[in-house]
Coordinates of C-alpha atoms and ligand atoms in Angstrom, one line a residue:
X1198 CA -18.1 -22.0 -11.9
X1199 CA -15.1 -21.7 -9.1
X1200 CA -11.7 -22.2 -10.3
X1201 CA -9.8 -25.3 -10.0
X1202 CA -6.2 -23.7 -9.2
X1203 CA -3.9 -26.4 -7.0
X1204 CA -3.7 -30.1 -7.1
X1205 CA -4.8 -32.0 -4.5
X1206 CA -2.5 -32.8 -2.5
X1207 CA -2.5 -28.8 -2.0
X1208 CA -6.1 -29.2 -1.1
X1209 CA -5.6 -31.5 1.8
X1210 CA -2.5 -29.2 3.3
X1211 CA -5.8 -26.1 2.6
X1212 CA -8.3 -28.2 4.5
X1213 CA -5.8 -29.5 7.3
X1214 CA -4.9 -25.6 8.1
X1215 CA -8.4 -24.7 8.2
X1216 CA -9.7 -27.5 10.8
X1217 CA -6.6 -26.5 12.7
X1218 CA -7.7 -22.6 12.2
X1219 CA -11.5 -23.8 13.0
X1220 CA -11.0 -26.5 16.1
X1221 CA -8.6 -23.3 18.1
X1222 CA -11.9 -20.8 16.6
X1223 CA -9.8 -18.4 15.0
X1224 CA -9.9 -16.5 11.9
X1225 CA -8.3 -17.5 8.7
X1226 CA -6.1 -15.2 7.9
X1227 CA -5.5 -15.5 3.8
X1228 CA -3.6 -12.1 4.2
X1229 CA -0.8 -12.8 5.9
X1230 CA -0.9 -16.2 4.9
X1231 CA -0.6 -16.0 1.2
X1232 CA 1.9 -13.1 2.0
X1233 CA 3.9 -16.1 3.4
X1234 CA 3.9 -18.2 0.9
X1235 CA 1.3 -20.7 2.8
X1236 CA -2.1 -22.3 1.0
X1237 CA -4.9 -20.9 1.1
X1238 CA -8.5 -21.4 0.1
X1239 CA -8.9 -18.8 -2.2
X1240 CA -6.6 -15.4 -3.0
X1241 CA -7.2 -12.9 -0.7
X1242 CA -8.4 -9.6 -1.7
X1243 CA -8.1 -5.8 -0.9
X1244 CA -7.7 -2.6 -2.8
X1245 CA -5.2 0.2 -3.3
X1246 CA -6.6 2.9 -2.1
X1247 CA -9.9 1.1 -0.6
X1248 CA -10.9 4.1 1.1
X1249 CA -11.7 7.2 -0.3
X1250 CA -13.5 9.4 -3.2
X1251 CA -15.7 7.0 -4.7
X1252 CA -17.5 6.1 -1.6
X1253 CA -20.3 7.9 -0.9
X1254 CA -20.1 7.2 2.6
X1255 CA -16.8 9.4 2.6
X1256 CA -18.1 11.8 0.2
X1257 CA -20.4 12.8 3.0
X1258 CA -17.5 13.0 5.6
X1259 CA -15.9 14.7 3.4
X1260 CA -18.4 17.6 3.0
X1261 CA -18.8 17.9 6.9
X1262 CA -14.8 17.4 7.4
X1263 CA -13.1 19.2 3.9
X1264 CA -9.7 18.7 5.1
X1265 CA -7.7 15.8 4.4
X1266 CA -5.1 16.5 7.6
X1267 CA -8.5 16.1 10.0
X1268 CA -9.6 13.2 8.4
X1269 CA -6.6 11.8 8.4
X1270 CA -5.5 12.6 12.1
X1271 CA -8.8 13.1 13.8
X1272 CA -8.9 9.2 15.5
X1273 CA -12.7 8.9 15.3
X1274 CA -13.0 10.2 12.1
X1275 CA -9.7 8.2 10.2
X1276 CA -11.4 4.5 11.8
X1277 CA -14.4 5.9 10.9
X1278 CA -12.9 5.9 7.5
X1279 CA -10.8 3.0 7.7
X1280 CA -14.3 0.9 8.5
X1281 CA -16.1 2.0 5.7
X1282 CA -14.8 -0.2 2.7
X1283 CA -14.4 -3.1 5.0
X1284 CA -18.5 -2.7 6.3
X1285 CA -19.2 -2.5 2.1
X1286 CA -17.5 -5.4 0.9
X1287 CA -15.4 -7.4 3.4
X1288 CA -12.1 -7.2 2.2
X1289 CA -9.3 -9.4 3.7
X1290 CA -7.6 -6.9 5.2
X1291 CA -8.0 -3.1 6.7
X1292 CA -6.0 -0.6 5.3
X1293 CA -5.1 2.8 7.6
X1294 CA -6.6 5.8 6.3
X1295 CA -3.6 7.9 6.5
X1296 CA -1.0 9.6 3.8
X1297 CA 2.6 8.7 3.2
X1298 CA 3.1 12.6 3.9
X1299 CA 1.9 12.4 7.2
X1300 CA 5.0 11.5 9.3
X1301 CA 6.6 14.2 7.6
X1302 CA 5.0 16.8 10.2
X1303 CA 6.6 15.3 12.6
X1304 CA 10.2 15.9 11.0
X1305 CA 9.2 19.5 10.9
X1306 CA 7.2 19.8 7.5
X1307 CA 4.8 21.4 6.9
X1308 CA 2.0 20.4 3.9
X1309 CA -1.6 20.2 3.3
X1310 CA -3.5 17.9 0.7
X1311 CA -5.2 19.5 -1.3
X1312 CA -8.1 17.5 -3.8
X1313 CA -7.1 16.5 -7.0
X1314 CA -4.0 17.8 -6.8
X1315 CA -2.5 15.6 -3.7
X1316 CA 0.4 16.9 -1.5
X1317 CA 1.8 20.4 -1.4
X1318 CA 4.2 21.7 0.8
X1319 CA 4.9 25.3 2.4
X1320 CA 8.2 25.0 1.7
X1321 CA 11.0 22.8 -0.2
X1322 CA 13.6 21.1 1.3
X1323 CA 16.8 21.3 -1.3
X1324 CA 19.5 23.4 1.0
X1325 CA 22.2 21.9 3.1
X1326 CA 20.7 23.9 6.3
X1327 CA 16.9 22.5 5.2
X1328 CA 18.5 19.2 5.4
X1329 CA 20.2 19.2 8.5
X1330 CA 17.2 21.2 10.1
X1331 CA 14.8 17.3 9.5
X1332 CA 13.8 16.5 12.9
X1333 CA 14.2 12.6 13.0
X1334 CA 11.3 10.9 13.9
X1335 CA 9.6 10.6 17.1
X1336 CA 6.1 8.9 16.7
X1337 CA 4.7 8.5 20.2
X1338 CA 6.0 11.9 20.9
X1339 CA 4.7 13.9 17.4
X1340 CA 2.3 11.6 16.0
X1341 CA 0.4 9.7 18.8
X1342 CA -3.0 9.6 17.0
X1343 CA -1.6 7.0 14.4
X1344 CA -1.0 4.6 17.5
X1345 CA -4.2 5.3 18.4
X1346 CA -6.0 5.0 15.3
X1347 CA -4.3 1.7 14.7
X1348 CA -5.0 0.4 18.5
X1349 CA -9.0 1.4 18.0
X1350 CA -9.0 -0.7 14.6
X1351 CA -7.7 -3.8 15.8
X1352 CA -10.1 -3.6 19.0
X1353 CA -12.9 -2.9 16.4
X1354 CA -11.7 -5.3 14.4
X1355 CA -11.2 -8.1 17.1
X1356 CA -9.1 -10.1 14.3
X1357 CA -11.7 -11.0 11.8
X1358 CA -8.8 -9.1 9.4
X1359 CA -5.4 -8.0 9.4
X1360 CA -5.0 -4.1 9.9
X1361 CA -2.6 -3.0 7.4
X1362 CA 0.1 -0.3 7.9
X1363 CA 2.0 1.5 5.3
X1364 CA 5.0 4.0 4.7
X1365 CA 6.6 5.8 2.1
X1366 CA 9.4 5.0 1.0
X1367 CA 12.3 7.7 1.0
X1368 CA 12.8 8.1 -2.6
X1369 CA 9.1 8.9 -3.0
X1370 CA 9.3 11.0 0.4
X1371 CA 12.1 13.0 -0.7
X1372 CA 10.5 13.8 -4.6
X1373 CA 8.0 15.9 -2.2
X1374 CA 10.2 17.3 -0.3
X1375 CA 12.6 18.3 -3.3
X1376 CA 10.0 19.0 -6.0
X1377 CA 7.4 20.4 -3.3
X1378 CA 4.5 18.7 -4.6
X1379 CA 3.7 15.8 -7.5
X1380 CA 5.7 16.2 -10.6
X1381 CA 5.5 15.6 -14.1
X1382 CA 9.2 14.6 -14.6
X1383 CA 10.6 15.3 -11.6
X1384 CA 13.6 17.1 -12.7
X1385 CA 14.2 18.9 -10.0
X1386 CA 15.3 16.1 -8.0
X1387 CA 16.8 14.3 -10.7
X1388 CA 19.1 17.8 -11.1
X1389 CA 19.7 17.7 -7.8
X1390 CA 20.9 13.9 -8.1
X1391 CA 23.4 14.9 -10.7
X1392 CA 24.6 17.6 -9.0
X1393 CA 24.4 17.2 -5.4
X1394 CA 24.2 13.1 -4.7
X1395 CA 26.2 13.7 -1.5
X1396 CA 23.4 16.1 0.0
X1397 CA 20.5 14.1 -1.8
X1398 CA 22.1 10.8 -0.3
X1399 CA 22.0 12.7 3.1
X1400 CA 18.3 13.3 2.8
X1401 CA 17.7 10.0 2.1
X1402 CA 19.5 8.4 4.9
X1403 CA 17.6 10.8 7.2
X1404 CA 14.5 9.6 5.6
X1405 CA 15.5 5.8 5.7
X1406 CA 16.2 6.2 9.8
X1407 CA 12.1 8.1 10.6
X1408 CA 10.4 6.2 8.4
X1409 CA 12.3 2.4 9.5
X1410 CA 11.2 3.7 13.3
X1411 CA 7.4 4.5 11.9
X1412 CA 7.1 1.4 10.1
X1413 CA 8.1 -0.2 14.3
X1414 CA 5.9 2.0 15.7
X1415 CA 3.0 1.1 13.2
X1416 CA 3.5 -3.0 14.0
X1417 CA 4.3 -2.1 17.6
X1418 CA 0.6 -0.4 17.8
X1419 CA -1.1 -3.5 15.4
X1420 CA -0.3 -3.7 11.9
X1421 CA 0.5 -7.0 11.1
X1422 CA 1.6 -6.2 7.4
X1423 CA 3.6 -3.3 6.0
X1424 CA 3.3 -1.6 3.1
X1425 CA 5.9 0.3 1.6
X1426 CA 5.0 3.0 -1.9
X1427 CA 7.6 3.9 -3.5
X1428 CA 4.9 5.5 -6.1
X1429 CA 7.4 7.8 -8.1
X1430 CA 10.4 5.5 -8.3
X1431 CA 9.3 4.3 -11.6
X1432 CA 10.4 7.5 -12.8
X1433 CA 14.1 6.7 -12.6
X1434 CA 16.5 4.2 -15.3
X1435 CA 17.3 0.9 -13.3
X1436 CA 20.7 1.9 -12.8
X1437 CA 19.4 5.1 -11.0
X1438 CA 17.3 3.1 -9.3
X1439 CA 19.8 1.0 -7.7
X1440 CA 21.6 4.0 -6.2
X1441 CA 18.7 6.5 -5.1
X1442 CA 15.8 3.9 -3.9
X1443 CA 16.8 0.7 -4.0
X1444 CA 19.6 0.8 -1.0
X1445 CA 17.0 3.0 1.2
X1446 CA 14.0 0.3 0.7
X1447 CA 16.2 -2.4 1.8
X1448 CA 17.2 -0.2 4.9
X1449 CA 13.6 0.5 5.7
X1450 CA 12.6 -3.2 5.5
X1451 CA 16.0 -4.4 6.9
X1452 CA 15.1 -2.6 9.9
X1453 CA 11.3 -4.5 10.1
X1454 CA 12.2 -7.5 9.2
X1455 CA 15.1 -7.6 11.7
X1456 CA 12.8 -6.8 14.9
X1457 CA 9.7 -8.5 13.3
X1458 CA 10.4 -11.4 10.7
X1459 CA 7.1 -13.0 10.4
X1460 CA 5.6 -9.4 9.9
X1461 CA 5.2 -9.3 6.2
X1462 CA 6.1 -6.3 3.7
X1463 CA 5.3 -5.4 0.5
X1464 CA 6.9 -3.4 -2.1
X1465 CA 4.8 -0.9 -4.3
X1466 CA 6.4 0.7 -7.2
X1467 CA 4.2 2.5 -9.9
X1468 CA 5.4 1.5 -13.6
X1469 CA 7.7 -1.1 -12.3
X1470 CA 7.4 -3.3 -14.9
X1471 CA 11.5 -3.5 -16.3
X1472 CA 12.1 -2.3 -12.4
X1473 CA 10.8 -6.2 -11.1
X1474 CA 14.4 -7.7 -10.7
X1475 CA 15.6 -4.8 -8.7
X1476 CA 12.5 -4.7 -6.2
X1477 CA 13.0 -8.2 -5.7
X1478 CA 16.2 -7.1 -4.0
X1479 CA 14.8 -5.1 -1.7
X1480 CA 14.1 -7.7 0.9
X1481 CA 10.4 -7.8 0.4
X1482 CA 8.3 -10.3 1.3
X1483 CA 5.6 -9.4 -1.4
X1484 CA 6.2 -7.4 -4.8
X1485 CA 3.3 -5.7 -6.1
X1486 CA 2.5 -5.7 -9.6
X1487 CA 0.8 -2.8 -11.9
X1488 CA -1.1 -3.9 -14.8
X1489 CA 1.3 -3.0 -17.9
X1490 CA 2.7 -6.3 -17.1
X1491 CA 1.2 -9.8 -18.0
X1492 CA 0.8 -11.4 -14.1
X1493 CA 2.0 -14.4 -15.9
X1494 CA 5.5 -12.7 -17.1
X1495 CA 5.8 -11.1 -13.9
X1496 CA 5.4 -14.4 -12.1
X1497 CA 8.4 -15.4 -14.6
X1498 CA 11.0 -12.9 -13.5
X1499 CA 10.0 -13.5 -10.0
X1500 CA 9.3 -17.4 -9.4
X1501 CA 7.5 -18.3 -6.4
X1502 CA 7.7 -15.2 -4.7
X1503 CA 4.6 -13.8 -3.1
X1504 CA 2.7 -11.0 -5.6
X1505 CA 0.2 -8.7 -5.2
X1506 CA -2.0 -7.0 -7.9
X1507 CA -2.2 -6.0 -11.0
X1508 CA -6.3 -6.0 -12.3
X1509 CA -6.1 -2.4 -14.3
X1510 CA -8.0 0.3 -11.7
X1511 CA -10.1 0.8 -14.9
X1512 CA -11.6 -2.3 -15.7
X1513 CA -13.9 -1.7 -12.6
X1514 CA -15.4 1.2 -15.2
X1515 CA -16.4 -1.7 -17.7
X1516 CA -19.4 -4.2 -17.8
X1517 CA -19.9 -7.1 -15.1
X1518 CA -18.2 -9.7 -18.0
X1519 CA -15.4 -7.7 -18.2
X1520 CA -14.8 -7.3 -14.8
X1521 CA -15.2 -11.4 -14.2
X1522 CA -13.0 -12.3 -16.8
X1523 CA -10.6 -10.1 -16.1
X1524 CA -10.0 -10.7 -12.5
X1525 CA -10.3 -14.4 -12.9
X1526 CA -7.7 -13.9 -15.4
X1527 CA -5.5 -12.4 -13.7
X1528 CA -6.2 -15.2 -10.7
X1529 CA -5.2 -17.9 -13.7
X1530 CA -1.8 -16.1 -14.5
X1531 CA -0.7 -15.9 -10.7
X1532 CA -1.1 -19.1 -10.3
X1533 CA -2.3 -20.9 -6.5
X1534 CA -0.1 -20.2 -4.5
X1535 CA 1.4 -16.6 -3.0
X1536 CA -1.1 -14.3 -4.6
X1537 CA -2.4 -11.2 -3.2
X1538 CA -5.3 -10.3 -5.3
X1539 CA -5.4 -6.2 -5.8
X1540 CA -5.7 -3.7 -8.2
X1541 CA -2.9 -2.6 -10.1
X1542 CA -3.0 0.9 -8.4
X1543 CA -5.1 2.7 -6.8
X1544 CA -8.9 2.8 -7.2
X1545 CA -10.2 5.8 -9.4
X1546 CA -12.9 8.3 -7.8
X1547 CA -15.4 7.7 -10.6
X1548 CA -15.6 4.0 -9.7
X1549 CA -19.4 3.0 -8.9
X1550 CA -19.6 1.1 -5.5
X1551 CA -21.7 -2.0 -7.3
X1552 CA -18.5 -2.6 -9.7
X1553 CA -16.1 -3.0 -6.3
X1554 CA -18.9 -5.2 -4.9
X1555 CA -18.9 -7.5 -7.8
X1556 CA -15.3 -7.6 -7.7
X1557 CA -15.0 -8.8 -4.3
X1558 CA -17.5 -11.5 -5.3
X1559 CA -16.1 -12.5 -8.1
X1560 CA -12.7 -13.4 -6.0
X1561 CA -14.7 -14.7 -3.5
X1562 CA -15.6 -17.4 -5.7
X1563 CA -12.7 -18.5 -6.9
X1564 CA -10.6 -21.3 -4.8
X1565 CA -7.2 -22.7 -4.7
X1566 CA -8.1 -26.1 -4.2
X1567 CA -11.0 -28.1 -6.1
Ligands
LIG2656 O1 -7.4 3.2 1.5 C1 -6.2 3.4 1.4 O2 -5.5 2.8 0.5 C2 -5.5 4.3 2.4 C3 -5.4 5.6 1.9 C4 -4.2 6.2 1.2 C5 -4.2 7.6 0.9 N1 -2.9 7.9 0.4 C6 -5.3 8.5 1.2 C7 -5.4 9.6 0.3 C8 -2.9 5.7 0.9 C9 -2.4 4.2 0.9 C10 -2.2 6.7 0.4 C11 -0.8 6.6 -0.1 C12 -0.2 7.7 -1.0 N2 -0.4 9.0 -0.9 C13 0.7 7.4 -2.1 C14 1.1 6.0 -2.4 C15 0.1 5.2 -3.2 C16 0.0 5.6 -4.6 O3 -1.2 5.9 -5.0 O4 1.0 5.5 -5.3 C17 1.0 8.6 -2.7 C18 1.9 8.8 -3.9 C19 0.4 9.6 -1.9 C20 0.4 11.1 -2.1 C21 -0.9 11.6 -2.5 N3 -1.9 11.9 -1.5 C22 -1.5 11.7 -3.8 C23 -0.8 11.5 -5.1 C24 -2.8 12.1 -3.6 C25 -3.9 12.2 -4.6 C26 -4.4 13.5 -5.1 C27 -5.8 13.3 -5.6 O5 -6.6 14.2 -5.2 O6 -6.1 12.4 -6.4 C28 -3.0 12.2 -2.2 C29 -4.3 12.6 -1.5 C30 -5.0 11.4 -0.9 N4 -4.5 10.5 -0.1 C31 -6.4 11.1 -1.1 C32 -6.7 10.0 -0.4 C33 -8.0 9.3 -0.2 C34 -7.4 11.9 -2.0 C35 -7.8 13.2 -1.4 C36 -9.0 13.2 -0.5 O7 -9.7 12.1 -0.4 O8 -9.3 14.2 0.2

């Protein structure tokens, strides 16, 4: 049975939008649309991390390409990759197959990704002199593939979807380049926070500056939505928070927002639950929510701002039922209106492919109107 979400009068602002949408033959666009706070039909849908491991199409691209950096930076190869979740199971939007780490070569860093263990750098970045010596940014000069990756998707894509972009954030950015790889409690940085915030601040600007000109160059080249991680900031106390990541999101989005206001951007912060007031701060369009918060209490500290998530990654491990009720429950809590449906995080590699199908199908039936 679909879900009866809005009342009616919604329905008739839903149905107007689409005729309009229909009559000009255009694609609806739920994406950006619920990202704006507009009706929709139903919630949109896509996942963290939609490409990746647990498809066996990348598998096998994996085995003929093992490293991540081609994958990643190849063109061919990262639409390649890009095109493979949407041909499986037509999610509202396209995500870039890229890593937050990857502008960093072009500041001078280098890394590789390594499997199961993620990011790990050659060297870390914790002196004065290894500050100052950041390049800032300079995409169409040191990273042209990602404008060409993103320019090749939205041709393939011909608008049936938005193509999304996404950054890092600096806090997150500078927790690798501090700590050198992922970290348990990152203490390293936190040390460094304590006892150097003037050099740590420093880094951060730097960071805020490249990555606010990547996130332009990734709408100027296509993406009409920006993501921005801030994975690890869950790690710090709201009051640290405020001073180390909060200030340097705003900056980044500031500086999207200003240029492109109708671009939307969403805010991704693992374990964020007690971190929701703050983030909603930051100038985001859309805060993203992990699942160790009820969608409904989240939806409480945030009103009727736009939310994405927060379906556990691991309930796509559990039986057809489970999967159903859970997702429309989550659908229920959101309520119908400004609702990204998404997993709380991303995807885990032991998913199987049928589960993420009946996923999609199971939003797919649901509706915002009658
Ligand atoms: O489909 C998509 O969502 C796009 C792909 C994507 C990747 N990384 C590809 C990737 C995205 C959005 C990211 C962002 C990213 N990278 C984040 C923020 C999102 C989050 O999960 O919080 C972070 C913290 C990173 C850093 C990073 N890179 C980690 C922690 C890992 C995982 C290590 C592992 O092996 O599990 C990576 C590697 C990585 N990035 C993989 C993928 C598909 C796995 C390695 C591989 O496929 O070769």
């Amino acid at each position: 049975m679909p879900l009866s979400l809005a009342p009616p009068e919604t329905a008739t602002a839903v149905l107007a939008d689409r005729l309009v949408l229909a009559a000009q033959n255009q694609p609806v666009d739920r994406l950006v649309l619920a990202a704006q706070n507009q009706p929709v039909d139903r919630p949109p849908v896509w996942m963290l991390r939609q490409a990746g491991r647990y498809l066996k199409s990348y598998r096998d691209l994996q085995e003929k390409y093992p490293s991540f950096r081609d994958r990643s930076e190849i063109p061919g190869l990262a639409v390649e990759i890009s095109l493979q979740p949407y041909r499986a199971f037509k999610p509202d939007g396209v995500i870039f197959f890229s890593d937050i780490l990857t502008p960093l070569a072009g500041m001078g860093v280098t890394f590789e990704i390594v499997d199961h263990k993620g990011p790990i750098l050659a060297e870390t970045v914790r002196s004065q002199a290894q500050v100052d010596a950041l390049r800032p940014l300079n995409p169409e000069a040191s990273l042209p593939f990602v404008g060409e990756i993103l320019r090749t998707l939205c041709d393939e894509l011909q608008g049936q979807v938005p193509v999304l972009g996404f950054v890092g954030a600096p806090w997150t950015l500078a927790t690798y380049l501090v700590e050198g790889q992922n970290s348990t409690y990152y203490s390293v940085i936190k040390e460094m926070a304590w006892q150097e915030p003037v050099l740590l601040h420093q880094m951060l600007a730097q960071l805020a500056c490249s990555i606010a000109t990547y996130a332009l160059y990734r709408v100027q080249n296509g993406a009409q939505m920006i993501q921005i991680f801030d994975s690890w900031a869950g790690h710090l106390t709201p009051q640290d928070y405020a001073t180390f990541a909060l200030p340097y999101q705003w900056q980044v989005i500031r500086a999207v927002k200003a240029i492109y206001p109708e671009v939307p951007v969403t805010l991704c912060v693992n374990a964020s639950a007690a971190l929701l007031p703050l983030m909603a701060k930051s100038g985001a369009d859309v805060i993203h929510v992990d699942w160790a918060i009820p969608m409904a209490q989240a939806r409480a500290v945030l009103g009727d701002r736009p939310v994405q998530g927060n379906l556990d990654p691991c309930v796509l491990l559990g039986s057809r039922e489970l999967i159903r009720e859970r997702t429309l429950d989550v659908i229920r809590q959101a309520g119908s209106r400004g609702h990204i449906m998404n997993l709380g995080q991303g995807i885990l590699p032991n998913t199987p492919e049928e589960n993420v199908r009946y996923f999609f199908d199971t939003v797919r039936s649901a509706t915002c109107h009658s």
